[in-house]
Coordinates of C-alpha atoms in Angstrom, one line a residue:
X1 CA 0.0 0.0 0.0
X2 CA 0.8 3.9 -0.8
X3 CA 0.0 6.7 1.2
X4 CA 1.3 9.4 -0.7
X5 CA 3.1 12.6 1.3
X6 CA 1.4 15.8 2.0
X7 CA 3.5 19.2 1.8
X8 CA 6.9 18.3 3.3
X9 CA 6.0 14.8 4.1
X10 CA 7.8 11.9 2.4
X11 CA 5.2 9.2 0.6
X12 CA 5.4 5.8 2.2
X13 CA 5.3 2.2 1.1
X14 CA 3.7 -0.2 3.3
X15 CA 5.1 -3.5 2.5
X16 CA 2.7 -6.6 2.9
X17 CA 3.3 -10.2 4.6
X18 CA 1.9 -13.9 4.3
X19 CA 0.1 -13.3 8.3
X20 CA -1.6 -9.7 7.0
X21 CA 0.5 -7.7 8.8
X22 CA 2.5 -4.3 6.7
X23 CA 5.8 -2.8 7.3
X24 CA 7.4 0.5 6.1
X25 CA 9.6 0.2 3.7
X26 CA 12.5 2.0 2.7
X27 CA 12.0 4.2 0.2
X28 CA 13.9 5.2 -2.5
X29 CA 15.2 8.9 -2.7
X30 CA 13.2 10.1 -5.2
X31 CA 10.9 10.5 -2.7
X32 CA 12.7 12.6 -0.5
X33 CA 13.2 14.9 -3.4
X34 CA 9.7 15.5 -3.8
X35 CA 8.4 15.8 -0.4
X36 CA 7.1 19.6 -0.9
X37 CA 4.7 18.3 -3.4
X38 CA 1.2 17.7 -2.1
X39 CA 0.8 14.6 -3.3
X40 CA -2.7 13.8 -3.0
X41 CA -3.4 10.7 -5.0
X42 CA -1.1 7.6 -5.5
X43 CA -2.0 4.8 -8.3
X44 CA -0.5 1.9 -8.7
X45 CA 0.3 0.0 -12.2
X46 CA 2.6 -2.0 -14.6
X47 CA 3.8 0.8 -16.5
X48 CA 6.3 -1.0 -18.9
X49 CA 5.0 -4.3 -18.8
X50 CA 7.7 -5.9 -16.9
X51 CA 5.7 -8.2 -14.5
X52 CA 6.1 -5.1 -11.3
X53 CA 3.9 -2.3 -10.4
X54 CA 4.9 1.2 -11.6
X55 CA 3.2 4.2 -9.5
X56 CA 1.9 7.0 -10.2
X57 CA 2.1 10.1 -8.2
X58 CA -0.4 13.0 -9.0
X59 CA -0.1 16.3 -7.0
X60 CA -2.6 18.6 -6.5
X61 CA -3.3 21.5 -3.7
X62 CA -4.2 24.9 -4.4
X63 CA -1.1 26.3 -2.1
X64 CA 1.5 26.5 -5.3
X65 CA 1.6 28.5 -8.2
X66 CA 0.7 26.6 -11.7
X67 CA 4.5 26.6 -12.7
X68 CA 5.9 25.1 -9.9
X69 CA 7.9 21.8 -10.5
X70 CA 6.1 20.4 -7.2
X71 CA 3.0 20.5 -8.9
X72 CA 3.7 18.2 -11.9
X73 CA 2.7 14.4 -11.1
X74 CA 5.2 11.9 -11.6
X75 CA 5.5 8.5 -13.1
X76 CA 8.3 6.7 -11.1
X77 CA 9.3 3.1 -12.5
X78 CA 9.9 -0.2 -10.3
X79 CA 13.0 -2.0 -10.7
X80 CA 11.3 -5.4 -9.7
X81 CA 13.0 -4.7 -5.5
X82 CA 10.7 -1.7 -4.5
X83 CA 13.4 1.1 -5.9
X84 CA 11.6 3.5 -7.4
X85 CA 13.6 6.2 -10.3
X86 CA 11.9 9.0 -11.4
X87 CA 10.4 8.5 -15.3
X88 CA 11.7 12.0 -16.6
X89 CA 8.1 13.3 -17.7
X90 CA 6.1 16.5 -16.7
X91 CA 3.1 15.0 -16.6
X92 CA 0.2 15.1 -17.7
X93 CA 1.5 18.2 -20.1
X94 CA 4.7 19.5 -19.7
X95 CA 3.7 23.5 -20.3
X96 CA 2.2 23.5 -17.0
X97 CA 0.9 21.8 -13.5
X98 CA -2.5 21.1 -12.8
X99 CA -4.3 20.5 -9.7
X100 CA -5.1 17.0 -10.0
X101 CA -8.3 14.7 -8.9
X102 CA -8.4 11.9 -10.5
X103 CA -6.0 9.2 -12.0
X104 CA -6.6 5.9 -13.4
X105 CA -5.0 3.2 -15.6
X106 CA -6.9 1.3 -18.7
X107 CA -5.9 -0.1 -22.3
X108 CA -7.3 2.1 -24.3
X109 CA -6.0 1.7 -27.5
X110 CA -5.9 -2.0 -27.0
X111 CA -1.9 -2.6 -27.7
X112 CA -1.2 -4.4 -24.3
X113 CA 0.0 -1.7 -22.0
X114 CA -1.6 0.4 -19.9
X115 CA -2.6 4.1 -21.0
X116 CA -3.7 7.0 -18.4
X117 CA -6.6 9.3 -17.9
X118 CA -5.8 12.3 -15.7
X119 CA -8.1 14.6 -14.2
X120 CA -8.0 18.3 -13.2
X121 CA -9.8 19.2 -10.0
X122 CA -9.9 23.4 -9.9
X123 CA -7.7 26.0 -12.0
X124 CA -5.3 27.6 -9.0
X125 CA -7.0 30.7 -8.1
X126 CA -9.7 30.4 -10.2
X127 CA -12.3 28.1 -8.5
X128 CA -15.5 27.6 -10.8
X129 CA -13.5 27.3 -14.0
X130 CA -13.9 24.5 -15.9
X131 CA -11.2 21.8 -15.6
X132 CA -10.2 19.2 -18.6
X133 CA -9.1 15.6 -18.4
X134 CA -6.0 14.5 -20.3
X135 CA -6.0 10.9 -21.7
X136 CA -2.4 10.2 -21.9
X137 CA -1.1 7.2 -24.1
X138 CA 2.1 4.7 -23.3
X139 CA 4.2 3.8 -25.7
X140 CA 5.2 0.4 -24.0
X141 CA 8.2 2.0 -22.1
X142 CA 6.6 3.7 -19.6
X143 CA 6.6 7.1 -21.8
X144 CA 3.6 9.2 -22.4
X145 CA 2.1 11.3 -24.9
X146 CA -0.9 13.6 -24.3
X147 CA -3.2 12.7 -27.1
X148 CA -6.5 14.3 -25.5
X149 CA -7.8 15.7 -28.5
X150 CA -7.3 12.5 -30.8
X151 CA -9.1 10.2 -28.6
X152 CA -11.5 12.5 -26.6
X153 CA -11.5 16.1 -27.3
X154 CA -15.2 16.0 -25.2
X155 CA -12.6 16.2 -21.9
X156 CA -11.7 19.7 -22.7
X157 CA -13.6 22.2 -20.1
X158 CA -15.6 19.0 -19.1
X159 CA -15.9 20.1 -15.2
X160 CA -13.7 20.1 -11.5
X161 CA -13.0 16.4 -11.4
X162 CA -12.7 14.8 -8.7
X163 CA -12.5 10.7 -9.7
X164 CA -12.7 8.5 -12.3
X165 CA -12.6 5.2 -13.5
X166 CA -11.7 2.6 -16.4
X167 CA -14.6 -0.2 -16.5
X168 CA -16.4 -2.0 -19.3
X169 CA -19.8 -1.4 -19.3
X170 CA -21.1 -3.1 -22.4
X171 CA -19.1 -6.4 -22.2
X172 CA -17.3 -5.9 -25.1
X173 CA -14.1 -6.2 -23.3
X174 CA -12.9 -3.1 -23.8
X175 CA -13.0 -0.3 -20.9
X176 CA -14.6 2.5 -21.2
X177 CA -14.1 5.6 -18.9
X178 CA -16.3 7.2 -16.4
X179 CA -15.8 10.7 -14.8
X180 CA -17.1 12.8 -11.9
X181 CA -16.7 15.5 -10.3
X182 CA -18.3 18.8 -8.7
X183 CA -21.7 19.9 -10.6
X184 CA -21.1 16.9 -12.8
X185 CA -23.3 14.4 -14.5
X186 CA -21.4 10.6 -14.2
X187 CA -19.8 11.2 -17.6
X188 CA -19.5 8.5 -19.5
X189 CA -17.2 8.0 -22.4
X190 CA -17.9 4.7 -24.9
X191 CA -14.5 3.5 -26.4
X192 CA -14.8 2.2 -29.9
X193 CA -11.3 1.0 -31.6
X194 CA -9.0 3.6 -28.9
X195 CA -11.5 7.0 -29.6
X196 CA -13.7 7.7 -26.3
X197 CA -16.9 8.6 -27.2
X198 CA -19.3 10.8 -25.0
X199 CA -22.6 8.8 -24.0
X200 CA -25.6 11.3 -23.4
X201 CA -27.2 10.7 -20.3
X202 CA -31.7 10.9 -19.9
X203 CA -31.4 11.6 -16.1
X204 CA -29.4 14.4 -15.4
X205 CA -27.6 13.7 -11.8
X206 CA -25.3 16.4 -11.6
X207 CA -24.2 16.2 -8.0
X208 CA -20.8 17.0 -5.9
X209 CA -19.5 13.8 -6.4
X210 CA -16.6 12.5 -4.5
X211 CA -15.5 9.1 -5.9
X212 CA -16.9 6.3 -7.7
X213 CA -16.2 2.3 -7.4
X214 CA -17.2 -0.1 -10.6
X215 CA -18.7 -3.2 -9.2
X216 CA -21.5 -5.7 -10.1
X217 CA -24.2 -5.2 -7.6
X218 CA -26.9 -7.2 -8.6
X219 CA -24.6 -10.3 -10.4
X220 CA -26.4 -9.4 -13.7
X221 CA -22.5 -9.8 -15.0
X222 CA -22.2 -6.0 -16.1
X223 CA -20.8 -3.8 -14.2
X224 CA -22.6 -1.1 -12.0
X225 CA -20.8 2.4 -10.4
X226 CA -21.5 3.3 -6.5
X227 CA -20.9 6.9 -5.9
X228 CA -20.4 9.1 -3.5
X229 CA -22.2 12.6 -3.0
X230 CA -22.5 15.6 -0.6
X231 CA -25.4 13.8 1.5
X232 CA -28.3 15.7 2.6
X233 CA -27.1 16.5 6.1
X234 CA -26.6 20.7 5.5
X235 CA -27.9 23.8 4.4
X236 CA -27.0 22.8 0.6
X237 CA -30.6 21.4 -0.9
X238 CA -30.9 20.6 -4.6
X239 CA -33.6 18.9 -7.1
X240 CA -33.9 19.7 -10.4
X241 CA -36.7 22.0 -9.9
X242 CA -34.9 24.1 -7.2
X243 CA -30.5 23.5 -8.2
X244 CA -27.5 24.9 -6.8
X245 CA -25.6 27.0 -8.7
X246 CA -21.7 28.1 -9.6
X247 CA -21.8 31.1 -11.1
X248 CA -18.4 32.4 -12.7
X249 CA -17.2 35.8 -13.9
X250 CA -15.3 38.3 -13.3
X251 CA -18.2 40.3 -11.2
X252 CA -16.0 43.4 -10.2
X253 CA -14.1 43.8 -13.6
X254 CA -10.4 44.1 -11.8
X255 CA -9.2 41.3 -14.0
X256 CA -9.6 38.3 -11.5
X257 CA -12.6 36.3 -11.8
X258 CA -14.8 35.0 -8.4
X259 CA -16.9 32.6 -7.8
X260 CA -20.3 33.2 -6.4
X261 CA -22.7 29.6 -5.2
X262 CA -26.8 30.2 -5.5
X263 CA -30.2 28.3 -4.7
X264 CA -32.8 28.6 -6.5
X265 CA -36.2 29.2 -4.7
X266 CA -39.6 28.8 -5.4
X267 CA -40.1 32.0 -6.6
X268 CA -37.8 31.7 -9.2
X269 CA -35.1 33.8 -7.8
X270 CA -31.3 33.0 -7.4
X271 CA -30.0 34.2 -3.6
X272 CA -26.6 33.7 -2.7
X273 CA -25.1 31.3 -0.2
X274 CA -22.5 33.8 0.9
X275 CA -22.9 35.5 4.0
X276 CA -23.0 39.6 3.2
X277 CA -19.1 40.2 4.9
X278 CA -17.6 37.2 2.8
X279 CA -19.3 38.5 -0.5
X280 CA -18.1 42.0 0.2
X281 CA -15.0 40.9 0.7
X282 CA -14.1 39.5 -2.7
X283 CA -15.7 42.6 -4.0
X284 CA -15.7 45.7 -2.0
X285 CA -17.5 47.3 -5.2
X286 CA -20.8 46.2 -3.1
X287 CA -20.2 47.9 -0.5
X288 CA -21.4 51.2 -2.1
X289 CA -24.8 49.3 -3.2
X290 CA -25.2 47.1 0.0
X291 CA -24.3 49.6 2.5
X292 CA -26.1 47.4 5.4
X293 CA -27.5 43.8 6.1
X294 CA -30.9 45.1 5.6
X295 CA -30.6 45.9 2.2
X296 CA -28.4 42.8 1.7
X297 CA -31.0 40.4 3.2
X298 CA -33.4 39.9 0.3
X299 CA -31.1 40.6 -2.5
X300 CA -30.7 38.2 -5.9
X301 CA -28.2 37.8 -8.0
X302 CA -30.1 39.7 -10.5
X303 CA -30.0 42.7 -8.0
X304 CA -26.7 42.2 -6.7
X305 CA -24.9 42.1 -10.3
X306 CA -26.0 44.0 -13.1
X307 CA -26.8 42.6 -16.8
X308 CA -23.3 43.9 -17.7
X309 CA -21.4 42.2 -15.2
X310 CA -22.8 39.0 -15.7
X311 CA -22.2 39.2 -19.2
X312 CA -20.0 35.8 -20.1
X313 CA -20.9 34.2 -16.9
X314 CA -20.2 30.4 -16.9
X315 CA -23.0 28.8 -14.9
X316 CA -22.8 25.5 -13.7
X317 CA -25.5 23.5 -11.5
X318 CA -26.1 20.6 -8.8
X319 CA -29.5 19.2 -8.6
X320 CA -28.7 15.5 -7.0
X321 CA -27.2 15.5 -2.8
X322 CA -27.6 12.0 -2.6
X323 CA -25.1 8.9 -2.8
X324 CA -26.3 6.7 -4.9
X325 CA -25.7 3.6 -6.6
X326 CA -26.3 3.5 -10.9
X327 CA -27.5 0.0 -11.5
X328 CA -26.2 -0.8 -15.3
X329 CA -29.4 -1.8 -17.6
X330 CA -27.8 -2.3 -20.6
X331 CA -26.7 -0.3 -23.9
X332 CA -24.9 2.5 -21.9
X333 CA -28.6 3.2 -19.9
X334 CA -28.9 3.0 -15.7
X335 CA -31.0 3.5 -13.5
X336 CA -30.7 5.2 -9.7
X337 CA -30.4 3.9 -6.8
X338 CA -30.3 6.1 -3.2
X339 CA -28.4 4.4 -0.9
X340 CA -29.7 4.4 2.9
X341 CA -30.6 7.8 4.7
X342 CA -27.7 7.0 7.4
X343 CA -25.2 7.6 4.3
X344 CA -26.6 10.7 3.3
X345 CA -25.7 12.2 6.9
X346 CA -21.9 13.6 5.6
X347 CA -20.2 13.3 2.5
X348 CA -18.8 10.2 1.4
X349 CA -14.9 9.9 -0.3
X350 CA -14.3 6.5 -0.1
X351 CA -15.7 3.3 -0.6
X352 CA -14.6 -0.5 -0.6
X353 CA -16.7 -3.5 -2.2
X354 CA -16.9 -6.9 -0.6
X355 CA -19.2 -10.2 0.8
X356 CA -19.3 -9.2 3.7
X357 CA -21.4 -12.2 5.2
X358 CA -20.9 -14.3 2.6
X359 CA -24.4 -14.9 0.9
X360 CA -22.3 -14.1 -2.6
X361 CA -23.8 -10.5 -2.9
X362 CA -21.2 -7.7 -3.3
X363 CA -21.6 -5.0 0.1
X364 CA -20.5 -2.0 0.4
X365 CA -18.4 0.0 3.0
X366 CA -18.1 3.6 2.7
X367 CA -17.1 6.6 4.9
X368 CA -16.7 10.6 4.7
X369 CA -16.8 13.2 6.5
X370 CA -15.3 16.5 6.0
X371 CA -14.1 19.3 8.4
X372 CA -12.5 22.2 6.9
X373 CA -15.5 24.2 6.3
X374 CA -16.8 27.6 6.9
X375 CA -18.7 28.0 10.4
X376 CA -21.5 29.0 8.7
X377 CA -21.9 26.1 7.1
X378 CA -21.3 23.7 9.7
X379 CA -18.5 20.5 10.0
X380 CA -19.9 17.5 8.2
X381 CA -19.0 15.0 11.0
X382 CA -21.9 12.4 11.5
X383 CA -20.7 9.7 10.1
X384 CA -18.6 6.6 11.5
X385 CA -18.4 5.1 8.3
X386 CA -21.5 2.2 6.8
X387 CA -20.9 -1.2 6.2
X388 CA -23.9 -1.4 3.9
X389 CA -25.6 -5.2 3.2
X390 CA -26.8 -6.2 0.1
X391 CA -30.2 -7.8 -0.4
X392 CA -29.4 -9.6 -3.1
X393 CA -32.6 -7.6 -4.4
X394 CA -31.7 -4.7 -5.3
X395 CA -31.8 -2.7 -1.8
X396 CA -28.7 -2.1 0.7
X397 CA -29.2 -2.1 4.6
X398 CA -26.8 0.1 7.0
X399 CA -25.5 -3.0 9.3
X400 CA -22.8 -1.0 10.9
X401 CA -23.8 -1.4 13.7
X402 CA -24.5 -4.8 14.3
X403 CA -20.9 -5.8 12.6
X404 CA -19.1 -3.2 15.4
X405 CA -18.0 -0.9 12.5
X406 CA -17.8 2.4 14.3
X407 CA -14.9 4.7 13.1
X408 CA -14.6 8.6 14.0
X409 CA -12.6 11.2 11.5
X410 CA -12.6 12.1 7.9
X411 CA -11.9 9.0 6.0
X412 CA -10.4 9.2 3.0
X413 CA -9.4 5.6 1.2
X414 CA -11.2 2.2 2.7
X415 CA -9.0 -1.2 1.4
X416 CA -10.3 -4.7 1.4
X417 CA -6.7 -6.3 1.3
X418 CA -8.5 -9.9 1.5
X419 CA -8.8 -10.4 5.3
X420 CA -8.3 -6.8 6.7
X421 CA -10.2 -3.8 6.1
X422 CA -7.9 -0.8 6.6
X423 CA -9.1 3.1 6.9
X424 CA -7.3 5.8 6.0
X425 CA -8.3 8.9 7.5
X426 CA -6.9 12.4 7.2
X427 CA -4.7 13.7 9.6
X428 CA -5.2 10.7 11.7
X429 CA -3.7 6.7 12.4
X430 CA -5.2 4.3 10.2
X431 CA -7.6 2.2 11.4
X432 CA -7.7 -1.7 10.8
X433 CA -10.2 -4.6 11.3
X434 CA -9.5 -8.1 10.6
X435 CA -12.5 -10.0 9.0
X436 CA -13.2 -13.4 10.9
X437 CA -13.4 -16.2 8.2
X438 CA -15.8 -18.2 9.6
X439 CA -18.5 -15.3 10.8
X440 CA -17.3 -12.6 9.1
X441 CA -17.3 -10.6 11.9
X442 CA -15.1 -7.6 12.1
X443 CA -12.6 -7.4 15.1

């Protein structure tokens, strides 16, 4: 296991044994080198086809500036002994760094190695504008070439990604790509002979989604994507009647564009989220207009910004809170469904997939939480994490409980390594159970 290093941490290896248990090992001193990137996400595969597993190192942040060398990822290759050297790339394009959110490995071009998708999670500085996704092919040798706009040119300004995922959903053994993010639909991209083709979705479940896991719920033998949302525990409500929405510009004209969140109400209105001081203080502009809370109180966004300001706006929307699970029907088509009302209590950013009481359904454990967040809006910390038990018809049932599955903090990564469960949390210890064989009771 990887746990890749925050700011002026090193990443660590976690080597495992025969009996379960992990050691650290010693890492090579690439690692060292890079310890004042914030690596945020680490991904593990055979880059070059050698019979060893490469990693991939994607840092991300919003602390450095675009051209800092920190914020390139990294592909570092595995001499077969767990030394790790540094491939030479900038990656995922060498005129800049991104901000990275997602990373995943899949053969997309069907030539026996493994190619890349990369996704950007905010522009630095410049929340609310539109990210892209880089599909990055291998050349065998662990080298990569962004060839984006060959394959998929849809990824361009697609949204603020925050995970995806190679998995074939219409058995034609070939993977296809899905990708989420914040005020995202699960975007779904069809491969047909290497070229990633965007599949329109019916129901439009734009949500702030966190992460997604491919698994086959319902052992139909296709593959079906859990995901986690926001949850319904805050002031943030959305439907599609009534959404949430990101609106983008440069409001005061000074050159540096903001980023300003709405609800729509019933009377067909945007209001803002932001609290009168906060608003004022990205644009003192208002001041002058708004020169007290009284005159702020009832104010829209069509009062607050004039017809000449919001001229260019992006807009981007949220109309689906809920975690959910997207049960695959067939020819690219799904349908929804919520997971229990104890998962909707905080967000959720990680989930694991397993038989959990071995009746040969797939269950699901998740977790969340989330505590750097204004006061205003309140800490999201009411979950302990869910082991969630499938049915086998269709319906999940929080069990957490009854299994002694109780587990404080922000959780960030849940793995099944085949008789532990381990949780990562942030700035915490991780957290271990071992899985009884013969009860499946967690311990």
């Amino acid at each position: 296991m990887v746990i890749p290093g925050a700011k002026g941490s090193v990443t660590e290896i976690l080597l495992g044994s025969a009996d379960g248990s992990y050691k650290k090992a010693n890492v090579s001193p690439v690692f060292e080198k890079m310890k004042e990137a914030e690596h945020i996400k680490a991904h593990l595969f055979d880059v070059d086809n050698d019979g060893d597993l490469d990693l991939y190192l994607a840092s991300g942040g919003v602390e450095l500036s675009e051209y800092s060398e920190y914020l390139y990822d990294a592909v570092l290759i595995n001499d077969g002994k767990g030394n790790f050297v540094h491939s030479g790339q900038k990656l995922p394009i060498s005129e800049r760094g991104i901000s990275t959110g997602a990373i995943t490995s899949g053969d997309i071009d069907q030539d026996g190695d493994l190619d890349l998708f990369v996704g950007e999670r905010t522009k630095i500085g410049y929340y609310g504008s539109p990210c892209s996704g880089y599909i990055l092919i291998n050349n065998g040798k662990g080298q990569f070439e962004d060839q984006t706009q060959k394959i998929c040119p849809d990824l361009k300004d697609i949204g603020l990604i925050t995970d995806a995922l190679f998995t074939d959903l219409d058995k034609d053994n070939i993977p296809d790509l899905v990708v989420v993010g914040e005020y995202m639909d699960l975007s779904i991209f069809k491969n047909s002979k290497g070229k990633l083709t965007s599949i329109t979705n019916k129901e439009k479940n734009k949500g702030w989604w966190n992460v997604i896991k491919a698994v086959d719920i319902d052992n139909d033998g296709d593959m079906d994507i859990v995901a986690g949302n926001h949850g319904q525990n805050s002031r943030f409500k959305a439907s599609s009647d009534y959404p949430i929405k990101l609106l983008f510009n440069d409001f005061d004209q000074n050159g540096d564009a903001e980023a300003v969140l709405a609800n729509a109400h019933e009377d067909g209105k945007l209001y803002p989220y932001a609290l009168r001081h906060n608003l004022m203080s990205r644009m003192p502009m208002l001041k002058k207009k708004f020169q007290n809370f009284e005159s702020f109180k009832s104010a829209d966004i069509n009062q607050i910004f004039s017809k000449d300001q919001m001229k260019n706006m992006i807009t981007m929307e949220t109309n689906e809170l809920r975690s959910a699970i997207f049960v695959n029907d067939g020819n690219f088509s799904s349908h929804k469904v919520i997971l229990p009302s104890t998962v909707q209590y905080s967000p959720m950013f990680a989930i694991e997939t397993m038989d959990v009481n071995g009746d040969n359904f797939v269950d699901i454990i998740m977790g969340g939480n989330l505590y750097g967040v204004q006061p205003e809006m309140g800490r999201y910390d009411a979950s302990y994490g869910h082991i969630l038990i499938n049915d086998g018809k269709g319906g999940f049932i929080d069990k957490s409980l009854d299994y002694g599955f109780s587990v404080k903090g922000e959780i960030r990564h849940i793995i099944f390594d085949g008789s532990s469960l381990h949780i990562f949390r942030n700035n915490d210890s991780v957290i271990s159970y071992k899985i009884s064989k013969s009860d499946k009771e967690l311990n």
